[in-house]
mmCIF file of C-alpha atoms in Angstrom:
data_model
loop_
_atom_site.group_PDB
_atom_site.id
_atom_site.type_symbol
_atom_site.label_atom_id
_atom_site.label_comp_id
_atom_site.label_asym_id
_atom_site.label_seq_id
_atom_site.Cartn_x
_atom_site.Cartn_y
_atom_site.Cartn_z
ATOM 1 C CA MET A 1341 0.026 0.028 0.030
ATOM 2 C CA ARG A 1342 1.278 3.389 -0.955
ATOM 3 C CA LEU A 1343 1.580 5.805 2.021
ATOM 4 C CA LEU A 1344 0.781 9.456 1.421
ATOM 5 C CA ASP A 1345 3.389 12.041 2.747
ATOM 6 C CA ALA A 1346 2.350 15.217 4.380
ATOM 7 C CA THR A 1347 2.352 17.192 1.085
ATOM 8 C CA GLY A 1348 0.071 14.486 -0.524
ATOM 9 C CA ALA A 1349 -2.283 14.649 2.434
ATOM 10 C CA VAL A 1350 -2.498 18.409 2.196
ATOM 11 C CA LEU A 1351 -3.093 18.304 -1.626
ATOM 12 C CA ILE A 1352 -5.935 15.679 -1.112
ATOM 13 C CA ALA A 1353 -7.323 18.044 1.593
ATOM 14 C CA ILE A 1354 -7.342 21.092 -0.847
ATOM 15 C CA LEU A 1355 -8.993 19.020 -3.832
ATOM 16 C CA LEU A 1356 -11.764 17.990 -1.258
ATOM 17 C CA ALA A 1357 -12.195 21.564 -0.207
ATOM 18 C CA CYS A 1358 -12.470 22.582 -3.790
ATOM 19 C CA SER A 1359 -14.840 19.940 -4.636
ATOM 20 C CA SER A 1360 -17.115 20.857 -1.713
ATOM 21 C CA ALA A 1361 -16.940 24.544 -2.681
ATOM 22 C CA ARG A 1362 -17.959 23.747 -6.303
ATOM 23 C CA ALA A 1363 -20.934 21.766 -4.986
ATOM 24 C CA GLU A 1364 -21.831 24.584 -2.804
ATOM 25 C CA ASP A 1365 -21.640 27.080 -5.550
ATOM 26 C CA ALA A 1366 -23.732 24.809 -7.815
ATOM 27 C CA HIS A 1367 -26.372 24.534 -5.116
ATOM 28 C CA GLU A 1368 -26.340 28.371 -4.659
ATOM 29 C CA ARG A 1369 -26.770 28.957 -8.385
ATOM 30 C CA ALA A 1370 -29.661 26.311 -8.548
ATOM 31 C CA LEU A 1371 -31.281 27.871 -5.480
ATOM 32 C CA ALA A 1372 -30.950 31.499 -6.905
ATOM 33 C CA THR A 1373 -32.585 30.409 -10.320
ATOM 34 C CA ALA A 1374 -35.268 28.408 -8.466
ATOM 35 C CA GLN A 1375 -35.948 31.625 -6.339
ATOM 36 C CA VAL A 1376 -36.420 33.686 -9.549
ATOM 37 C CA ALA A 1377 -38.878 31.192 -10.987
ATOM 38 C CA LEU A 1378 -40.799 31.280 -7.647
ATOM 39 C CA ASP A 1379 -40.870 35.003 -7.409
ATOM 40 C CA HIS A 1380 -42.192 35.163 -10.972
ATOM 41 C CA ARG A 1381 -44.743 32.519 -10.278
ATOM 42 C CA ASP A 1382 -43.277 30.133 -12.605
ATOM 43 C CA TYR A 1383 -44.208 27.426 -10.370
ATOM 44 C CA GLU A 1384 -43.664 24.363 -12.587
ATOM 45 C CA ARG A 1385 -40.179 25.435 -13.430
ATOM 46 C CA ALA A 1386 -39.498 26.226 -9.735
ATOM 47 C CA ILE A 1387 -40.826 22.636 -8.749
ATOM 48 C CA GLY A 1388 -38.406 21.163 -11.205
ATOM 49 C CA LEU A 1389 -35.574 22.971 -10.196
ATOM 50 C CA TYR A 1390 -36.284 22.272 -6.469
ATOM 51 C CA GLY A 1391 -36.781 18.633 -7.368
ATOM 52 C CA GLY A 1392 -33.243 18.508 -9.009
ATOM 53 C CA LEU A 1393 -31.702 19.868 -5.925
ATOM 54 C CA LEU A 1394 -33.365 17.276 -3.715
ATOM 55 C CA ALA A 1395 -32.159 14.592 -5.977
ATOM 56 C CA ASP A 1396 -28.458 15.417 -4.960
ATOM 57 C CA PRO A 1397 -27.310 13.130 -2.209
ATOM 58 C CA GLY A 1398 -24.871 15.525 -1.095
ATOM 59 C CA LEU A 1399 -27.285 18.289 -0.173
ATOM 60 C CA ALA A 1400 -27.105 19.178 3.530
ATOM 61 C CA ALA A 1401 -30.062 18.594 5.763
ATOM 62 C CA ASP A 1402 -30.618 22.195 6.481
ATOM 63 C CA ILE A 1403 -30.619 23.044 2.707
ATOM 64 C CA GLN A 1404 -33.064 20.151 2.073
ATOM 65 C CA ALA A 1405 -35.465 21.585 4.652
ATOM 66 C CA TYR A 1406 -35.346 24.873 2.995
ATOM 67 C CA VAL A 1407 -35.795 23.319 -0.503
ATOM 68 C CA HIS A 1408 -38.652 21.267 0.689
ATOM 69 C CA ASN A 1409 -40.455 24.446 2.142
ATOM 70 C CA CYS A 1410 -39.938 26.416 -1.096
ATOM 71 C CA ARG A 1411 -41.172 23.511 -3.294
ATOM 72 C CA GLY A 1412 -44.163 23.360 -1.049
ATOM 73 C CA ILE A 1413 -44.801 27.099 -1.607
ATOM 74 C CA ALA A 1414 -44.625 26.369 -5.445
ATOM 75 C CA TYR A 1415 -47.147 23.654 -4.964
ATOM 76 C CA ASN A 1416 -49.404 25.741 -3.077
ATOM 77 C CA GLY A 1417 -49.172 28.332 -5.920
ATOM 78 C CA GLU A 1418 -50.359 25.661 -8.483
ATOM 79 C CA GLY A 1419 -53.198 24.582 -6.013
ATOM 80 C CA ARG A 1420 -51.516 21.159 -5.400
ATOM 81 C CA TYR A 1421 -52.123 21.365 -1.662
ATOM 82 C CA ALA A 1422 -51.603 17.622 -0.813
ATOM 83 C CA LEU A 1423 -48.150 17.654 -2.466
ATOM 84 C CA ALA A 1424 -47.432 21.076 -0.585
ATOM 85 C CA LEU A 1425 -48.176 19.398 2.653
ATOM 86 C CA GLU A 1426 -45.838 16.514 1.917
ATOM 87 C CA ASP A 1427 -42.947 19.074 1.354
ATOM 88 C CA PHE A 1428 -43.858 21.094 4.555
ATOM 89 C CA ASP A 1429 -43.980 17.797 6.512
ATOM 90 C CA ALA A 1430 -40.584 16.839 5.100
ATOM 91 C CA ALA A 1431 -39.103 20.329 5.883
ATOM 92 C CA ILE A 1432 -40.409 20.097 9.478
ATOM 93 C CA ARG A 1433 -38.933 16.519 9.843
ATOM 94 C CA LEU A 1434 -35.586 17.971 8.875
ATOM 95 C CA ARG A 1435 -35.835 21.049 10.763
ATOM 96 C CA PRO A 1436 -38.303 20.818 13.684
ATOM 97 C CA ILE A 1437 -37.967 24.422 14.757
ATOM 98 C CA TYR A 1438 -39.113 25.976 11.275
ATOM 99 C CA PRO A 1439 -41.931 28.285 11.867
ATOM 100 C CA GLU A 1440 -42.195 29.357 8.270
ATOM 101 C CA ALA A 1441 -42.818 25.782 7.171
ATOM 102 C CA PHE A 1442 -45.690 25.528 9.903
ATOM 103 C CA SER A 1443 -47.280 28.657 8.623
ATOM 104 C CA ASN A 1444 -47.154 27.519 5.003
ATOM 105 C CA LYS A 1445 -48.708 24.184 5.994
ATOM 106 C CA GLY A 1446 -51.516 26.249 7.467
ATOM 107 C CA ILE A 1447 -51.937 27.857 3.973
ATOM 108 C CA SER A 1448 -52.308 24.419 2.526
ATOM 109 C CA HIS A 1449 -54.867 23.356 5.248
ATOM 110 C CA ARG A 1450 -56.929 26.357 4.895
ATOM 111 C CA ALA A 1451 -57.011 26.098 1.108
ATOM 112 C CA LEU A 1452 -58.343 22.433 1.673
ATOM 113 C CA ARG A 1453 -60.914 23.991 4.283
ATOM 114 C CA GLN A 1454 -59.318 21.843 7.026
ATOM 115 C CA LEU A 1455 -59.582 24.746 9.335
ATOM 116 C CA ASP A 1456 -58.831 22.986 12.576
ATOM 117 C CA ALA A 1457 -55.644 21.720 11.183
ATOM 118 C CA ALA A 1458 -54.713 25.154 9.697
ATOM 119 C CA LEU A 1459 -55.290 26.721 13.244
ATOM 120 C CA GLU A 1460 -52.814 24.338 14.810
ATOM 121 C CA ASP A 1461 -50.320 25.014 12.073
ATOM 122 C CA TYR A 1462 -50.422 28.687 12.721
ATOM 123 C CA SER A 1463 -50.550 28.212 16.531
ATOM 124 C CA ALA A 1464 -47.414 25.988 16.221
ATOM 125 C CA ALA A 1465 -45.604 28.534 14.025
ATOM 126 C CA LEU A 1466 -46.477 31.299 16.758
ATOM 127 C CA ARG A 1467 -45.121 29.204 19.532
ATOM 128 C CA LEU A 1468 -41.880 28.988 17.901
ATOM 129 C CA LYS A 1469 -41.874 32.460 16.787
ATOM 130 C CA PRO A 1470 -44.337 34.768 18.669
ATOM 131 C CA SER A 1471 -43.336 37.879 16.706
ATOM 132 C CA PHE A 1472 -44.641 36.525 13.332
ATOM 133 C CA PRO A 1473 -47.129 38.989 11.867
ATOM 134 C CA GLU A 1474 -47.909 36.686 8.841
ATOM 135 C CA ALA A 1475 -48.768 33.967 10.883
ATOM 136 C CA LEU A 1476 -50.951 36.062 13.158
ATOM 137 C CA ALA A 1477 -52.820 37.588 10.097
ATOM 138 C CA ASN A 1478 -53.261 34.017 8.619
ATOM 139 C CA ARG A 1479 -54.542 32.708 11.910
ATOM 140 C CA GLY A 1480 -56.811 35.751 11.929
ATOM 141 C CA ASN A 1481 -58.139 34.692 8.643
ATOM 142 C CA VAL A 1482 -59.072 31.068 9.656
ATOM 143 C CA TYR A 1483 -60.876 32.597 12.696
ATOM 144 C CA ARG A 1484 -62.672 34.808 10.370
ATOM 145 C CA ASP A 1485 -63.487 31.820 8.233
ATOM 146 C CA ARG A 1486 -64.978 30.305 11.358
ATOM 147 C CA ASN A 1487 -67.092 33.386 12.097
ATOM 148 C CA ASP A 1488 -64.987 33.753 15.274
ATOM 149 C CA PHE A 1489 -64.685 37.511 14.846
ATOM 150 C CA GLY A 1490 -63.368 38.358 18.218
ATOM 151 C CA HIS A 1491 -60.249 36.068 17.897
ATOM 152 C CA ALA A 1492 -59.838 37.188 14.339
ATOM 153 C CA LEU A 1493 -59.816 40.851 15.197
ATOM 154 C CA ALA A 1494 -57.389 40.080 17.967
ATOM 155 C CA ASP A 1495 -54.852 38.520 15.737
ATOM 156 C CA PHE A 1496 -55.140 41.051 13.108
ATOM 157 C CA ASP A 1497 -54.528 43.685 15.775
ATOM 158 C CA ALA A 1498 -51.498 42.061 17.067
ATOM 159 C CA ALA A 1499 -49.979 41.466 13.551
ATOM 160 C CA LEU A 1500 -50.474 45.100 12.634
ATOM 161 C CA ALA A 1501 -48.911 46.126 16.089
ATOM 162 C CA LEU A 1502 -45.935 44.053 15.141
ATOM 163 C CA ALA A 1503 -45.789 45.257 11.509
ATOM 164 C CA PRO A 1504 -47.451 48.646 11.035
ATOM 165 C CA ASP A 1505 -46.544 48.692 7.305
ATOM 166 C CA TYR A 1506 -48.148 45.405 6.609
ATOM 167 C CA ALA A 1507 -50.597 45.954 3.677
ATOM 168 C CA GLU A 1508 -51.882 42.514 3.502
ATOM 169 C CA GLY A 1509 -52.681 42.759 7.323
ATOM 170 C CA TYR A 1510 -54.916 45.835 6.912
ATOM 171 C CA ASN A 1511 -56.451 44.397 3.808
ATOM 172 C CA ASP A 1512 -57.226 41.197 5.896
ATOM 173 C CA ARG A 1513 -58.547 43.245 8.943
ATOM 174 C CA GLY A 1514 -60.758 45.161 6.382
ATOM 175 C CA THR A 1515 -62.268 42.079 5.226
ATOM 176 C CA LEU A 1516 -63.357 41.261 8.812
ATOM 177 C CA PHE A 1517 -64.930 44.571 9.278
ATOM 178 C CA GLU A 1518 -66.840 44.264 6.037
ATOM 179 C CA LEU A 1519 -68.179 40.936 7.415
ATOM 180 C CA MET A 1520 -69.059 42.577 10.482
ATOM 181 C CA LYS A 1521 -70.919 45.299 8.359
ATOM 182 C CA ASP A 1522 -68.643 48.097 9.682
ATOM 183 C CA PHE A 1523 -67.984 49.320 6.262
ATOM 184 C CA ASN A 1524 -66.542 52.731 7.158
ATOM 185 C CA ARG A 1525 -63.698 50.997 9.199
ATOM 186 C CA ALA A 1526 -63.342 48.345 6.502
ATOM 187 C CA ALA A 1527 -62.797 51.222 3.836
ATOM 188 C CA GLN A 1528 -60.239 52.886 6.114
ATOM 189 C CA ASP A 1529 -58.104 49.703 6.474
ATOM 190 C CA PHE A 1530 -58.365 49.136 2.664
ATOM 191 C CA THR A 1531 -57.203 52.875 2.229
ATOM 192 C CA LYS A 1532 -54.413 52.233 4.700
ATOM 193 C CA ALA A 1533 -53.245 49.147 2.733
ATOM 194 C CA LEU A 1534 -53.258 51.201 -0.484
ATOM 195 C CA SER A 1535 -51.274 53.872 0.993
ATOM 196 C CA ILE A 1536 -48.675 51.309 1.679
ATOM 197 C CA ASP A 1537 -49.034 49.365 -1.539
ATOM 198 C CA PRO A 1538 -50.758 51.607 -4.289
ATOM 199 C CA THR A 1539 -50.510 48.592 -6.648
ATOM 200 C CA TYR A 1540 -52.616 46.220 -4.306
ATOM 201 C CA ALA A 1541 -55.377 45.285 -6.725
ATOM 202 C CA ASP A 1542 -57.308 43.212 -4.191
ATOM 203 C CA ALA A 1543 -57.341 46.212 -1.761
ATOM 204 C CA TYR A 1544 -58.881 48.423 -4.436
ATOM 205 C CA PHE A 1545 -61.419 45.715 -5.117
ATOM 206 C CA ASN A 1546 -62.436 45.276 -1.477
ATOM 207 C CA ARG A 1547 -62.557 49.110 -0.917
ATOM 208 C CA GLY A 1548 -64.929 49.316 -3.812
ATOM 209 C CA SER A 1549 -67.151 46.786 -2.381
ATOM 210 C CA ALA A 1550 -67.204 48.668 1.006
ATOM 211 C CA TYR A 1551 -68.069 51.778 -0.959
ATOM 212 C CA GLY A 1552 -70.837 49.892 -2.647
ATOM 213 C CA ASN A 1553 -72.342 48.853 0.676
ATOM 214 C CA LEU A 1554 -72.127 52.345 1.694
ATOM 215 C CA ARG A 1555 -74.032 53.437 -1.405
ATOM 216 C CA ARG A 1556 -71.017 55.467 -2.647
ATOM 217 C CA MET A 1557 -71.348 54.177 -6.265
ATOM 218 C CA ASP A 1558 -68.990 56.514 -8.005
ATOM 219 C CA ASP A 1559 -66.280 55.741 -5.612
ATOM 220 C CA ALA A 1560 -66.908 52.003 -5.933
ATOM 221 C CA ILE A 1561 -66.664 52.124 -9.825
ATOM 222 C CA ALA A 1562 -63.504 54.099 -9.512
ATOM 223 C CA ASP A 1563 -62.009 51.464 -7.184
ATOM 224 C CA PHE A 1564 -63.091 48.542 -9.286
ATOM 225 C CA SER A 1565 -61.628 50.251 -12.377
ATOM 226 C CA ALA A 1566 -58.325 50.755 -10.490
ATOM 227 C CA ALA A 1567 -58.364 47.043 -9.684
ATOM 228 C CA ILE A 1568 -58.882 46.072 -13.383
ATOM 229 C CA ARG A 1569 -56.099 48.452 -14.599
ATOM 230 C CA ILE A 1570 -53.672 46.613 -12.330
ATOM 231 C CA LYS A 1571 -55.036 43.226 -12.858
ATOM 232 C CA ALA A 1572 -56.910 42.891 -16.157
ATOM 233 C CA ASP A 1573 -57.882 39.360 -15.698
ATOM 234 C CA PHE A 1574 -60.140 40.111 -12.712
ATOM 235 C CA PRO A 1575 -63.601 38.880 -13.474
ATOM 236 C CA GLU A 1576 -64.971 39.784 -9.907
ATOM 237 C CA ALA A 1577 -64.101 43.461 -10.398
ATOM 238 C CA TYR A 1578 -65.748 43.657 -13.766
ATOM 239 C CA PHE A 1579 -68.969 41.955 -12.117
ATOM 240 C CA TYR A 1580 -68.975 44.151 -9.133
ATOM 241 C CA ARG A 1581 -68.370 47.358 -11.159
ATOM 242 C CA GLY A 1582 -71.325 46.112 -13.383
ATOM 243 C CA ASN A 1583 -73.476 46.093 -10.194
ATOM 244 C CA ALA A 1584 -72.274 49.464 -9.452
ATOM 245 C CA HIS A 1585 -73.323 50.753 -12.825
ATOM 246 C CA ALA A 1586 -76.754 48.941 -12.428
ATOM 247 C CA ALA A 1587 -77.369 50.621 -9.168
ATOM 248 C CA LYS A 1588 -77.009 53.898 -10.988
ATOM 249 C CA HIS A 1589 -79.432 52.719 -13.702
ATOM 250 C CA ASP A 1590 -76.622 52.707 -16.252
ATOM 251 C CA PHE A 1591 -77.701 49.409 -17.540
ATOM 252 C CA GLU A 1592 -75.730 49.416 -20.766
ATOM 253 C CA ALA A 1593 -72.437 49.948 -18.836
ATOM 254 C CA ALA A 1594 -73.620 47.095 -16.561
ATOM 255 C CA ILE A 1595 -74.198 44.685 -19.203
ATOM 256 C CA ALA A 1596 -70.858 45.607 -20.951
ATOM 257 C CA ASP A 1597 -69.034 44.657 -17.617
ATOM 258 C CA TYR A 1598 -70.948 41.394 -17.253
ATOM 259 C CA ASP A 1599 -70.006 40.611 -20.718
ATOM 260 C CA PHE A 1600 -66.223 40.942 -19.771
ATOM 261 C CA ALA A 1601 -66.698 39.131 -16.569
ATOM 262 C CA LEU A 1602 -68.128 36.201 -18.537
ATOM 263 C CA ARG A 1603 -65.220 36.313 -21.100
ATOM 264 C CA LEU A 1604 -62.803 35.943 -18.232
ATOM 265 C CA LYS A 1605 -65.001 33.250 -16.321
ATOM 266 C CA PRO A 1606 -67.382 31.730 -18.733
ATOM 267 C CA ASP A 1607 -69.064 29.808 -15.836
ATOM 268 C CA TYR A 1608 -69.795 32.910 -13.770
ATOM 269 C CA ALA A 1609 -73.524 32.104 -13.025
ATOM 270 C CA GLN A 1610 -74.308 35.214 -11.194
ATOM 271 C CA ALA A 1611 -73.068 37.425 -14.257
ATOM 272 C CA PHE A 1612 -75.273 35.441 -16.423
ATOM 273 C CA TYR A 1613 -78.411 35.947 -14.180
ATOM 274 C CA ASN A 1614 -77.592 39.759 -13.795
ATOM 275 C CA ARG A 1615 -77.028 40.309 -17.508
ATOM 276 C CA ALA A 1616 -80.137 38.480 -18.422
ATOM 277 C CA PHE A 1617 -82.148 40.430 -15.595
ATOM 278 C CA LEU A 1618 -80.949 43.837 -16.997
ATOM 279 C CA GLN A 1619 -81.589 42.800 -20.742
ATOM 280 C CA GLY A 1620 -85.135 41.866 -19.680
ATOM 281 C CA LEU A 1621 -85.610 45.181 -17.932
ATOM 282 C CA ILE A 1622 -84.318 47.034 -21.121
ATOM 283 C CA ALA A 1623 -86.481 44.850 -23.504
ATOM 284 C CA ARG A 1624 -89.629 45.612 -21.183
ATOM 285 C CA ALA A 1625 -88.765 49.301 -20.955
ATOM 286 C CA GLY A 1626 -88.832 49.337 -24.886
ATOM 287 C CA GLN A 1627 -92.057 47.632 -25.303
ATOM 288 C CA ALA A 1628 -93.592 49.882 -22.732
ATOM 289 C CA ARG A 1629 -92.303 52.933 -24.867
ATOM 290 C CA PHE A 1630 -93.840 51.698 -27.989
ATOM 291 C CA GLY A 1631 -97.178 50.424 -26.251
ATOM 292 C CA LEU A 1632 -96.423 46.755 -26.805
ATOM 293 C CA PRO A 1633 -97.654 44.220 -24.410
#
């Protein structure tokens, strides 16, 4: 057997270190590429890239946990919640103290309407990381889904106390106030969300809904229009803008909005019904004008 002298041992150590560094560099590049895909909502590509990383037997356990969590986020983005849950569970097995994975798991369970499981997930995340505004707001959404408005409001208030510039938190609390029929406070929260993020289409839509309930139809139409400018494929914004036009007896504009809503969402039953109802009103008005039965 050939023995290595000190020089040979040092050389092998250097080669091993270089090999390890190259592997780490490759992992970092793959992670960066996958993150770009995830940020751009190219979920299928992100899933493939994260799967490639997980196929590497040399991937460190803490990186594996991170990759499972990220792939779970991508699966959530595609609506593949069962696969997302598998990834979040794998991440937690590898890194038991991982509040973000517990919180993301809650998103999957809520989407599946497994509200008890979602509450436990968010509560587990908060036990690990009490100052976690996103988990507080998400748990508040689950309480709101369960019509437990007191606990929901407490969680939203706590989230916003931790993160005063949390636009999504104001939007979420605003939706709670709207369910509570406190439309003025709802509009105030949506306005605060928009002051933080002027490109927040959902906040424009939600404020438009609050204004509609306050019978401020011009303001509602302006907000639904703003939502559509930001997110053109927003059938609900077209539908509710149509309702606001109808409330102002601008039936032609309302029908045009229902038409757009149906182009984007052909199975939108309420848009079919409202359009048909207004078309019937217009037809009957025309008949009456000409003295027809």
